Amino acid sequence: MPTKLLTRKSRAKRARHRALSREDRLESLPPTELRRRIDDAVSRFAAVIKKKTIKAA
């Protein structure tokens, strides 16, 4: 991260650009790989939620 503080606008622009390039990379993947990545992300997310609910209970 640069030491100079970024303005909110440039931060938003960079975030949007990052999201777009990420989507492009995902679209170039074969469907099986895409499905596997989605499953990985979902299971990771579920694990986090499970942990939080156990802590809360």
CSV table of C-alpha atoms in Angstrom, one decimal:
chain,number,residue,atom,x,y,z
A,1,MET,CA,0.0,0.0,0.0
A,2,PRO,CA,1.4,3.4,-0.8
A,3,THR,CA,2.1,5.7,2.1
A,4,LYS,CA,0.0,8.5,0.5
A,5,LEU,CA,-3.6,8.3,1.6
A,6,LEU,CA,-5.9,7.6,-1.2
A,7,THR,CA,-9.0,9.6,-1.8
A,8,ARG,CA,-12.3,7.7,-1.5
A,9,LYS,CA,-12.9,8.1,-5.2
A,10,SER,CA,-9.6,6.6,-6.3
A,11,ARG,CA,-10.0,3.8,-3.8
A,12,ALA,CA,-13.4,3.0,-5.2
A,13,LYS,CA,-12.0,3.1,-8.8
A,14,ARG,CA,-9.2,0.7,-7.9
A,15,ALA,CA,-11.6,-1.7,-6.1
A,16,ARG,CA,-13.9,-1.7,-9.1
A,17,HIS,CA,-11.0,-2.4,-11.4
A,18,ARG,CA,-9.8,-5.2,-9.2
A,19,ALA,CA,-13.3,-6.7,-9.2
A,20,LEU,CA,-13.5,-6.5,-13.0
A,21,SER,CA,-10.2,-8.1,-13.6
A,22,ARG,CA,-11.1,-10.9,-11.1
A,23,GLU,CA,-14.3,-11.6,-13.0
A,24,ASP,CA,-12.4,-11.7,-16.3
A,25,ARG,CA,-10.0,-14.3,-14.8
A,26,LEU,CA,-12.9,-16.4,-13.5
A,27,GLU,CA,-14.7,-16.4,-16.9
A,28,SER,CA,-11.6,-17.7,-18.6
A,29,LEU,CA,-11.6,-20.8,-16.3
A,30,PRO,CA,-13.1,-24.1,-17.4
A,31,PRO,CA,-16.6,-24.7,-15.8
A,32,THR,CA,-15.4,-27.6,-13.6
A,33,GLU,CA,-12.6,-25.4,-12.1
A,34,LEU,CA,-15.1,-22.6,-11.6
A,35,ARG,CA,-17.6,-24.9,-9.8
A,36,ARG,CA,-14.8,-26.2,-7.6
A,37,ARG,CA,-13.7,-22.7,-6.7
A,38,ILE,CA,-17.3,-21.7,-5.9
A,39,ASP,CA,-17.7,-24.8,-3.7
A,40,ASP,CA,-14.5,-24.0,-1.9
A,41,ALA,CA,-15.6,-20.4,-1.2
A,42,VAL,CA,-19.0,-21.5,-0.1
A,43,SER,CA,-17.7,-24.1,2.3
A,44,ARG,CA,-15.2,-21.7,3.7
A,45,PHE,CA,-18.0,-19.2,4.2
A,46,ALA,CA,-20.2,-21.8,5.9
A,47,ALA,CA,-17.4,-22.8,8.2
A,48,VAL,CA,-16.9,-19.2,9.3
A,49,ILE,CA,-20.7,-18.8,9.9
A,50,LYS,CA,-20.8,-22.0,11.8
A,51,LYS,CA,-17.9,-20.9,14.1
A,52,LYS,CA,-19.6,-17.6,14.7
A,53,THR,CA,-23.0,-19.2,15.6
A,54,ILE,CA,-21.3,-21.6,17.9
A,55,LYS,CA,-19.5,-18.7,19.7
A,56,ALA,CA,-22.8,-16.7,19.9
A,57,ALA,CA,-24.8,-19.7,21.3
